[in-house]
Each structure stands twice: as C-alpha cells, then as structure tokens.
Amino acid sequence: EKGMSIEELAYNLTMGEGEILGLLFSKGIKPDGVQTLDKEMVKMVCKEYEVEVIDADPVKFEEMAKKNEILDEDDLDKLQDRPPVLTIMGHVDHGKTTLLDHIRKSKVAASEAGGITQGIGAYKVMVPVDGKLQPCVFLDTPGHEAFGAMRARGARVTDIAIIVVAADDGIRPQTNEAIAHAKAAGVPIVIAINKIDKDGANPERVMQELSSIGLMPEDWGGDVPMVQISALKGENIDDLLETVMLVAELQELKANPDRNAKGTVIEAGLDKSKGPVATFIIQNGTLKRGDVVVCGEAFGKVRALFEDGGKRVDQVGPSIPVQVIGLSNVPIAGDEFEVVASLDIARERAEARAELLWDERISAKAGDGKVTLSSLA
Ligand code: GTP
Ligand code: MG
C-alpha cells in the first residue's frame, strides 16, 4: 500500500511539516526515518484538520507511480513525454569517461545551440532517433557513491543504467556493484561491452559472465540489451545510443510540465561570488526564476537558473538539469526539492527538516553510544 510523506501531506494541506509532526507526536506516533505515513495516519491527520481525503484510482496511479515515483494523481491528465536520464557506470578504467566524451563531442557537434550542459555534472545531449534529434540527459556520477547516496535517500533519478564492461577484463567488483545498484533501484540495464578494438578482447566471455549472474543477453534470447563498442575508436556508439533510446521509449517516460517543479539535488557547493549553488534535476513540473524552493534544510527564492554550459534561462522543464542560485545554504546531493507557495512555508519546512535530522542524529547517537563524524556531517 502506498503511503504519503509528511512533506507531501503538508504540501497538500498547505501547512508546515512541523505542525503535522507536532500533531503526530501528540498522538503518540513517531514517524519512521523515511517519514512515510500510511493511509490511516493520513486520514487521521486530515480528520483533525477537517479536510476530506479522496482516494485516487489506485490501479492507474500505482501504474504511473511505478514508472515515476515523483508523479501525483493530479498529473495523470497532463502527462507529456520527457527525455530519459541516463547514468554510465562500471569498473575503474573500463572506459566510462571515454564513452561520455565521445558521445558529448560527436553528438554535440551535430546539434544546434550546442545542446550540452557543461560543468554541472549533468549533460543534455541530442541523439538521433529515427532521423530526428532528441534530447537525453547523462549524469556524470563520479564513482557509485553519488548514486548510492541518492538511493539511500530514496531518490530515483536515473531512468536507465548504462554499464560499461571492458571486453579484455570482464566483470570486476565495481561492475557487480553497479549492477546491484541498478537492480535495487529498479532501473533497466543496458550493457556496453567496451574496448572491442583491443588485443585480447573477448566479448563472448563477457556475455557468458553476465549470463552467469542472471543478465542474459538479448542476442541469446534474454532480455538485457548488450552492444559491443569501442569508446576510443567511436565504434558502434550510435548503436548503443539507439538501443538506449529504444529502452527509454518502452519506459514511456512522462511528466507534467504544467505544475510546480519538484526533483532532486544532484550536486551542490559554495561559490565564492554566487553563494550556495545547487544542481537540480527537474523530475516533474517546470522550475521558473522567482519560484520559492525548499530542499532539505535549505530554501530560498530562485534568483537565477543556468543550463547548457552557463546559459541563463528563465525556466526549465522535466528531466533537464539546471544550476540554481538563491538558496539560503548548501543542500546535500540526493535531497529532494520542491516549489512551495511562499518563503514562510519554505522556511518552516526547512526548519522542520533540520529538526527532524537533528533528532535522527541524536537517536543515532543513542543507538550505538557514539557519534561518528559522518553522522554529524
Ligand atoms: P575511471 O573514471 O577511472 O573509473 O575510468 P573510466 O571508466 O572513466 O575509464 P577511461 O574512460 O578513463 O578509460 C581508461 C583507459 O582505457 C584510457 O586509457 C582509455 O583511453 C582506455 N579506453 C577507453 N575506451 C577504450 C576503447 O574502446 N579501446 C581502447 N583500446 N582503450 C580504451
Ligand atoms: Mg572516468
């Protein structure tokens, strides 16, 4: 049964999370770490505020929710296609960066307006599908930590995992890790068997290894697409992209651009002149300059939005990564963000989140009798 987060409930009731938390505590309910309330709790809170609860058509909603946990019932009538978000993963030196470099260079050259986002760890690239250029977004996650951190926070940002395996090296520890991450997140996998140009390359052996861990190649009657490439020589990269876009098409990726934005922080830092800077990936809705956002313990009015290698934009739609300026402090990668109606609401929610995190840290301390640096970070 699908629950509702306190954040969501607060948003729907247009009140602060703090108030709802207070009510729950007064009823002896201590929400769990992920703050998901079941239907009964939601009903109880709504009853307290004399708000009627309307059950959405569960089948239709669950179907959509499975595809994109970020969608609400209200979005169902206004869904439009959105570009896929892709992450390249794999063992050290198997060729992830070379592959991304090749995709960015060759495909960027082919697109007008240099369809690429630079320096924000996420790239919009135009790739040809049926002779037409279509946008897709590559997340440049250095290692799997970022992916893992986001997953730990329940964020599912990636639509497809492209796992690179070197044909002269085969499955290695980080290959397994990447596969485990993708499986745990329920993300479809496309395998890029790389370095087929090398002496000692043995793509068949890689396919054998992969089938032995349950990833059966499509060519052998299984359901995992595998494309043999040379990232260095640029061989079969078009095949790989076509395959990826086909998998994306089957996912029927949708979002509702006609609503307040929500999504996930993919990286953040402090810029000497700009102050806190965060890269958001929009997962639903459209983010506009002047919107008030709350993300984790940070909040603020969006002063400026930067896309495509520093290009200033007034608004951005679903799947597109964007650099945001105007936040009170630096959020954490994996934090969710959402547009709210006013700075007051944003401040209250950010404070409620900070309090909750503080409580979690205290109870973590009580739990094992010591405080580690990371639990205070
Ligand atoms: P990390 O970021 O360290 O995890 O590595 P990576 O997966 O990004 O690998 P990277 O792209 O840096 O490539 C590692 C080495 O393999 C480099 O020397 C590349 O030139 C080489 N390489 C990558 N792809 C190919 C290929 O298709 N063929 C050959 N022969 N070499 C390749
Ligand atoms: Mg690399």
Coordinates of C-alpha atoms and ligand atoms in Angstrom, one line a residue:
E1 CA 0.0 0.0 0.0
K2 CA 1.3 3.4 -1.0
G3 CA 1.8 5.9 1.8
M4 CA 2.4 9.6 1.8
S5 CA 5.3 11.5 3.1
I6 CA 4.8 14.2 5.7
E7 CA 6.2 16.6 3.2
E8 CA 3.6 15.7 0.6
L9 CA 0.8 15.8 3.2
A10 CA 2.0 19.2 4.5
Y11 CA 2.1 20.4 0.9
N12 CA -1.4 19.1 0.2
L13 CA -2.8 20.7 3.4
T14 CA -0.8 23.9 2.8
M15 CA 0.7 23.8 6.2
G16 CA 4.2 23.3 7.7
E17 CA 5.7 19.9 8.2
G18 CA 6.4 21.0 11.8
E19 CA 2.8 21.3 12.6
I20 CA 1.9 17.9 11.3
L21 CA 4.9 16.3 13.1
G22 CA 3.7 18.0 16.3
L23 CA 0.2 16.6 15.8
L24 CA 1.6 13.1 15.2
F25 CA 3.8 13.2 18.2
S26 CA 0.9 14.4 20.4
K27 CA -1.0 11.2 19.2
G28 CA 2.0 9.1 20.2
I29 CA 3.1 8.4 16.6
K30 CA 6.7 8.7 15.8
P31 CA 7.1 8.7 12.0
D32 CA 9.9 6.5 10.7
G33 CA 13.0 7.6 9.1
V34 CA 11.6 7.9 5.6
Q35 CA 8.6 9.7 7.0
T36 CA 6.0 7.7 5.1
L37 CA 2.5 7.8 6.6
D38 CA 0.1 5.1 5.8
K39 CA -3.4 5.7 4.7
E40 CA -4.8 5.5 8.3
M41 CA -2.4 8.1 9.6
V42 CA -3.1 10.4 6.6
K43 CA -6.8 10.1 7.3
M44 CA -6.3 10.8 11.0
V45 CA -4.4 14.0 10.3
C46 CA -6.9 15.1 7.7
K47 CA -9.8 14.5 10.0
E48 CA -8.1 16.6 12.7
Y49 CA -7.9 19.5 10.2
E50 CA -11.4 18.7 8.8
V51 CA -10.1 18.0 5.4
E52 CA -11.7 15.3 3.3
V53 CA -9.5 12.5 1.9
I54 CA -10.2 11.4 -1.6
D55 CA -8.9 8.1 -2.7
A56 CA -7.3 8.2 -6.2
D57 CA -7.9 5.4 -8.6
P58 CA -5.3 3.0 -7.1
V59 CA -4.6 0.9 -10.2
K60 CA -3.9 3.8 -12.6
F61 CA -1.9 5.7 -10.0
E62 CA 0.2 2.7 -9.0
E63 CA 1.0 2.0 -12.6
M64 CA 2.3 5.5 -13.1
A65 CA 3.9 5.6 -9.7
K66 CA 5.9 2.5 -10.6
K67 CA 7.3 4.4 -13.6
N68 CA 7.9 7.6 -11.8
E69 CA 7.6 7.9 -8.1
I70 CA 7.5 11.6 -8.4
L71 CA 4.1 11.9 -10.0
D72 CA 0.9 12.8 -8.2
E73 CA -2.7 11.8 -9.0
D74 CA -3.3 15.4 -10.3
D75 CA -0.7 14.9 -13.0
L76 CA -2.3 12.0 -14.8
D77 CA -4.3 14.0 -17.2
K78 CA -1.5 16.3 -18.2
L79 CA 1.4 14.0 -18.8
Q80 CA 3.8 14.6 -21.6
D81 CA 6.9 12.8 -22.8
R82 CA 10.1 13.7 -21.1
P83 CA 13.8 13.0 -22.1
P84 CA 15.4 10.0 -20.4
V85 CA 18.0 10.4 -17.7
L86 CA 21.0 8.1 -18.1
T87 CA 23.9 7.1 -15.9
I88 CA 27.1 5.5 -17.1
M89 CA 28.6 3.1 -14.5
G90 CA 31.2 0.4 -14.4
H91 CA 34.6 -0.7 -13.1
V92 CA 37.6 1.7 -12.9
D93 CA 39.2 2.2 -16.3
H94 CA 36.6 0.3 -18.3
G95 CA 36.0 3.4 -20.4
K96 CA 33.1 5.4 -18.9
T97 CA 34.7 8.8 -19.3
T98 CA 35.9 8.0 -22.8
L99 CA 32.4 6.9 -23.8
L100 CA 30.8 10.0 -22.4
D101 CA 33.4 12.2 -24.0
H102 CA 32.8 10.6 -27.3
I103 CA 29.0 11.0 -27.0
R104 CA 29.3 14.6 -26.0
K105 CA 31.7 15.6 -28.7
S106 CA 30.3 13.8 -31.7
K107 CA 26.6 14.5 -30.8
V108 CA 27.1 18.0 -29.6
A109 CA 28.7 18.9 -32.8
A110 CA 25.7 17.6 -34.6
S111 CA 23.2 19.6 -32.6
E112 CA 22.4 23.2 -32.9
A113 CA 22.8 25.6 -29.9
G114 CA 25.4 23.2 -28.5
G115 CA 22.8 21.0 -26.7
I116 CA 25.0 20.3 -23.8
T117 CA 25.3 21.2 -20.1
Q118 CA 28.8 21.9 -19.0
G119 CA 30.4 21.9 -15.6
I120 CA 27.3 20.9 -13.7
G121 CA 27.9 17.2 -13.7
A122 CA 25.0 16.5 -16.0
Y123 CA 24.8 16.9 -19.7
K124 CA 21.9 17.3 -22.1
V125 CA 22.9 15.6 -25.4
M126 CA 20.9 15.5 -28.6
V127 CA 20.9 12.0 -30.1
P128 CA 19.4 10.9 -33.4
V129 CA 16.3 8.7 -33.1
D130 CA 14.6 7.7 -36.4
G131 CA 16.5 10.5 -38.1
K132 CA 15.3 13.2 -35.6
L133 CA 17.5 14.6 -32.9
Q134 CA 16.1 14.0 -29.5
P135 CA 17.3 15.2 -26.1
C136 CA 18.6 12.9 -23.4
V137 CA 20.4 13.6 -20.2
F138 CA 23.6 12.0 -19.0
L139 CA 24.5 12.1 -15.3
D140 CA 28.2 12.2 -14.8
T141 CA 28.4 10.5 -11.4
P142 CA 32.0 10.1 -10.3
G143 CA 32.0 6.6 -8.9
H144 CA 29.0 4.9 -7.4
E145 CA 29.0 6.9 -4.2
A146 CA 26.7 9.6 -5.5
F147 CA 24.4 7.0 -6.9
G148 CA 24.4 5.1 -3.7
A149 CA 23.9 8.3 -1.6
M150 CA 20.9 9.2 -3.7
R151 CA 19.4 5.8 -3.4
A152 CA 19.9 5.8 0.3
R153 CA 17.7 8.9 0.4
G154 CA 15.1 7.2 -1.8
A155 CA 15.8 9.3 -4.8
R156 CA 15.4 7.6 -8.2
V157 CA 16.8 10.0 -10.7
T158 CA 18.2 7.7 -13.3
D159 CA 15.9 6.0 -15.9
I160 CA 18.5 3.7 -17.4
A161 CA 21.9 2.5 -16.3
I162 CA 24.5 2.0 -19.0
I163 CA 27.0 -0.4 -17.5
V164 CA 30.4 -0.4 -19.2
V165 CA 32.4 -3.7 -19.2
A166 CA 35.8 -3.9 -20.8
A167 CA 36.0 -6.8 -23.2
D168 CA 39.6 -7.6 -22.2
D169 CA 38.9 -7.5 -18.4
G170 CA 35.3 -8.8 -17.9
I171 CA 33.2 -8.5 -14.7
R172 CA 35.1 -6.8 -11.9
P173 CA 34.0 -5.8 -8.3
Q174 CA 32.6 -2.4 -9.4
T175 CA 30.8 -4.0 -12.3
N176 CA 28.9 -6.1 -9.8
E177 CA 28.3 -3.1 -7.5
A178 CA 26.9 -1.1 -10.4
I179 CA 24.6 -3.9 -11.4
A180 CA 23.4 -4.3 -7.8
H181 CA 22.7 -0.6 -7.6
A182 CA 20.7 -0.6 -10.8
K183 CA 18.7 -3.6 -9.8
A184 CA 18.0 -2.3 -6.4
A185 CA 16.7 0.9 -7.9
G186 CA 14.6 -1.0 -10.4
V187 CA 16.4 0.7 -13.3
P188 CA 16.7 -1.1 -16.6
I189 CA 20.3 -2.0 -17.6
V190 CA 22.0 -1.7 -21.0
I191 CA 25.4 -3.2 -21.2
A192 CA 28.2 -1.6 -23.2
I193 CA 30.9 -4.2 -23.9
N194 CA 33.8 -1.8 -24.5
K195 CA 37.3 -1.9 -25.9
I196 CA 36.5 -4.5 -28.6
D197 CA 39.3 -3.0 -30.6
K198 CA 41.9 -4.3 -28.2
D199 CA 44.0 -7.4 -28.5
G200 CA 42.7 -9.9 -26.0
A201 CA 39.2 -8.5 -26.2
N202 CA 36.7 -11.4 -25.7
P203 CA 33.1 -10.0 -25.8
E204 CA 31.7 -13.6 -25.8
R205 CA 33.3 -14.3 -22.5
V206 CA 31.9 -11.1 -21.0
M207 CA 28.4 -12.2 -22.2
Q208 CA 29.0 -15.6 -20.6
E209 CA 30.0 -14.0 -17.3
L210 CA 27.0 -11.7 -17.4
S211 CA 24.6 -14.5 -18.1
S212 CA 26.0 -16.5 -15.2
I213 CA 24.9 -13.7 -12.9
G214 CA 21.5 -13.5 -14.4
L215 CA 21.9 -10.9 -17.1
M216 CA 21.0 -12.9 -20.2
P217 CA 22.0 -11.1 -23.5
E218 CA 19.1 -10.3 -25.9
D219 CA 21.1 -12.0 -28.6
W220 CA 20.9 -15.2 -26.6
G221 CA 17.2 -15.0 -26.0
G222 CA 17.4 -13.0 -22.8
D223 CA 16.2 -9.5 -22.1
V224 CA 19.3 -7.5 -21.5
P225 CA 20.5 -5.4 -24.4
M226 CA 24.3 -5.6 -24.9
V227 CA 26.2 -3.6 -27.5
Q228 CA 29.8 -4.2 -28.4
I229 CA 31.6 -0.9 -28.7
S230 CA 34.9 0.8 -28.8
A231 CA 34.6 4.1 -27.0
L232 CA 38.1 5.0 -28.1
K233 CA 37.5 4.5 -31.8
G234 CA 33.9 5.6 -31.7
E235 CA 32.8 2.2 -33.0
N236 CA 29.1 1.3 -32.6
I237 CA 28.3 4.2 -30.3
D238 CA 25.3 5.1 -32.5
D239 CA 24.1 1.5 -32.0
L240 CA 24.4 1.9 -28.3
L241 CA 22.5 5.2 -28.2
E242 CA 19.8 3.8 -30.4
T243 CA 19.4 0.8 -28.1
V244 CA 19.3 3.1 -25.1
M245 CA 16.7 5.3 -26.7
L246 CA 14.6 2.3 -27.6
V247 CA 14.7 1.1 -23.9
A248 CA 13.7 4.6 -22.9
E249 CA 10.8 4.6 -25.3
L250 CA 9.4 1.4 -23.8
Q251 CA 9.5 3.0 -20.4
E252 CA 7.1 5.7 -21.6
L253 CA 8.8 8.3 -19.5
K254 CA 6.3 11.1 -18.7
A255 CA 6.0 14.1 -16.5
N256 CA 3.6 17.0 -16.1
P257 CA 5.4 20.2 -17.2
D258 CA 2.3 22.3 -16.2
R259 CA 2.8 22.3 -12.4
N260 CA 5.2 23.5 -9.7
A261 CA 8.6 21.8 -10.1
K262 CA 9.9 19.0 -7.9
G263 CA 13.0 16.9 -8.3
T264 CA 16.4 16.0 -6.7
V265 CA 19.6 17.8 -5.9
I266 CA 22.4 16.1 -7.8
E267 CA 25.2 18.2 -6.5
A268 CA 25.8 21.4 -4.5
G269 CA 28.5 23.6 -3.3
L270 CA 29.5 27.1 -2.2
D271 CA 30.6 29.5 -4.9
K272 CA 32.8 32.5 -3.8
S273 CA 30.7 35.0 -5.7
K274 CA 27.4 33.3 -6.2
G275 CA 26.9 31.8 -2.7
P276 CA 25.2 28.4 -2.4
V277 CA 24.9 26.8 -5.8
A278 CA 22.9 23.6 -6.4
T279 CA 22.3 21.5 -9.5
F280 CA 18.8 20.2 -9.6
I281 CA 17.3 17.7 -11.9
I282 CA 13.7 18.5 -12.6
Q283 CA 11.6 15.4 -12.3
N284 CA 8.2 16.9 -12.6
G285 CA 6.8 20.3 -13.4
T286 CA 8.6 23.4 -14.6
L287 CA 11.0 25.4 -12.4
K288 CA 10.9 29.2 -13.0
R289 CA 13.0 32.1 -12.0
G290 CA 11.4 33.6 -8.9
D291 CA 9.9 30.3 -7.6
V292 CA 10.4 29.6 -3.9
V293 CA 12.0 26.2 -3.3
V294 CA 12.7 24.1 -0.3
C295 CA 15.3 21.3 -0.5
G296 CA 16.3 19.5 2.7
E297 CA 17.4 22.1 5.2
A298 CA 17.9 24.8 2.5
F299 CA 15.3 27.1 1.0
G300 CA 15.1 30.3 -1.0
K301 CA 13.8 32.2 -4.0
V302 CA 15.4 31.1 -7.3
R303 CA 17.4 34.1 -8.4
A304 CA 19.0 32.6 -11.5
L305 CA 18.9 29.4 -13.5
F306 CA 21.8 28.2 -15.6
E307 CA 21.6 25.5 -18.2
D308 CA 23.8 24.4 -21.1
G309 CA 27.3 25.5 -20.3
G310 CA 26.3 28.5 -18.3
K311 CA 23.4 29.7 -20.4
R312 CA 21.0 31.7 -18.3
V313 CA 17.4 30.5 -18.7
D314 CA 14.0 31.7 -17.2
Q315 CA 12.6 28.2 -16.8
V316 CA 13.4 24.5 -17.2
G317 CA 11.1 21.5 -17.7
P318 CA 11.2 17.8 -16.8
S319 CA 14.4 15.8 -16.9
I320 CA 16.6 18.8 -17.5
P321 CA 19.5 19.5 -15.2
V322 CA 19.8 23.1 -14.0
Q323 CA 22.1 25.1 -11.8
V324 CA 20.1 27.1 -9.2
I325 CA 21.2 30.2 -7.3
G326 CA 19.4 31.9 -4.4
L327 CA 19.3 29.2 -1.7
S328 CA 19.9 30.0 2.0
N329 CA 22.6 27.3 2.4
V330 CA 24.1 24.4 0.6
P331 CA 21.8 21.3 0.3
I332 CA 23.0 17.7 0.1
A333 CA 23.2 15.6 -3.1
G334 CA 20.1 13.4 -3.0
D335 CA 17.9 15.9 -1.2
E336 CA 14.6 16.4 -2.9
F337 CA 13.5 19.9 -3.8
E338 CA 10.0 21.2 -4.3
V339 CA 8.4 24.6 -5.1
V340 CA 6.2 25.9 -2.4
A341 CA 3.8 28.9 -2.2
S342 CA 5.8 31.3 0.0
L343 CA 9.1 31.9 1.7
D344 CA 7.3 31.4 5.1
I345 CA 6.2 27.9 4.2
A346 CA 9.7 27.2 2.8
R347 CA 11.4 28.4 5.9
E348 CA 9.1 26.4 8.2
R349 CA 9.6 23.3 6.2
A350 CA 13.4 23.7 6.0
E351 CA 13.4 24.2 9.8
A352 CA 11.2 21.2 10.4
R353 CA 13.5 19.1 8.3
A354 CA 16.6 20.4 10.2
E355 CA 14.9 19.5 13.5
L356 CA 14.0 16.0 12.2
L357 CA 17.5 15.4 11.0
W358 CA 18.8 16.7 14.4
D359 CA 16.5 14.1 16.2
E360 CA 17.8 11.4 13.9
R361 CA 21.3 12.2 14.7
I362 CA 20.5 12.2 18.4
S363 CA 18.8 8.8 18.2
A364 CA 21.7 7.5 16.0
K365 CA 23.9 8.6 18.9
A366 CA 21.7 6.9 21.4
G367 CA 21.7 3.8 19.3
D368 CA 25.4 2.9 19.2
G369 CA 26.7 5.1 22.0
K370 CA 29.0 7.1 19.8
V371 CA 28.9 9.8 17.3
T372 CA 30.9 9.3 14.1
L373 CA 31.9 12.3 12.0
S374 CA 29.7 11.2 9.1
S375 CA 26.6 11.1 11.3
L376 CA 27.2 14.7 12.2
A377 CA 28.2 15.8 8.7
Ligands
GTP1 P1 37.6 5.8 -14.1 O1 37.0 7.1 -14.3 O2 38.9 5.8 -13.5 O3 36.7 4.8 -13.4 O4 37.8 5.2 -15.6 P2 36.9 5.2 -16.8 O5 35.9 4.0 -16.7 O6 36.3 6.5 -17.0 O7 37.9 4.9 -18.0 P3 38.5 5.9 -19.0 O8 37.5 6.4 -20.0 O9 39.3 6.9 -18.3 O10 39.5 4.9 -19.8 C1 40.5 4.2 -19.2 C2 41.6 3.9 -20.2 O11 41.0 2.9 -21.2 C3 42.1 5.1 -21.0 O12 43.4 4.9 -21.3 C4 41.3 5.0 -22.3 O13 41.9 5.6 -23.4 C5 41.2 3.5 -22.5 N1 40.0 3.1 -23.3 C6 38.7 3.5 -23.1 N2 37.9 3.0 -24.0 C7 38.7 2.3 -24.8 C8 38.5 1.5 -26.0 O14 37.3 1.4 -26.5 N3 39.5 0.9 -26.6 C9 40.8 1.0 -26.1 N4 41.8 0.4 -26.7 N5 41.0 1.7 -25.0 C10 40.0 2.3 -24.4
MG2 MG 36.3 8.2 -15.6

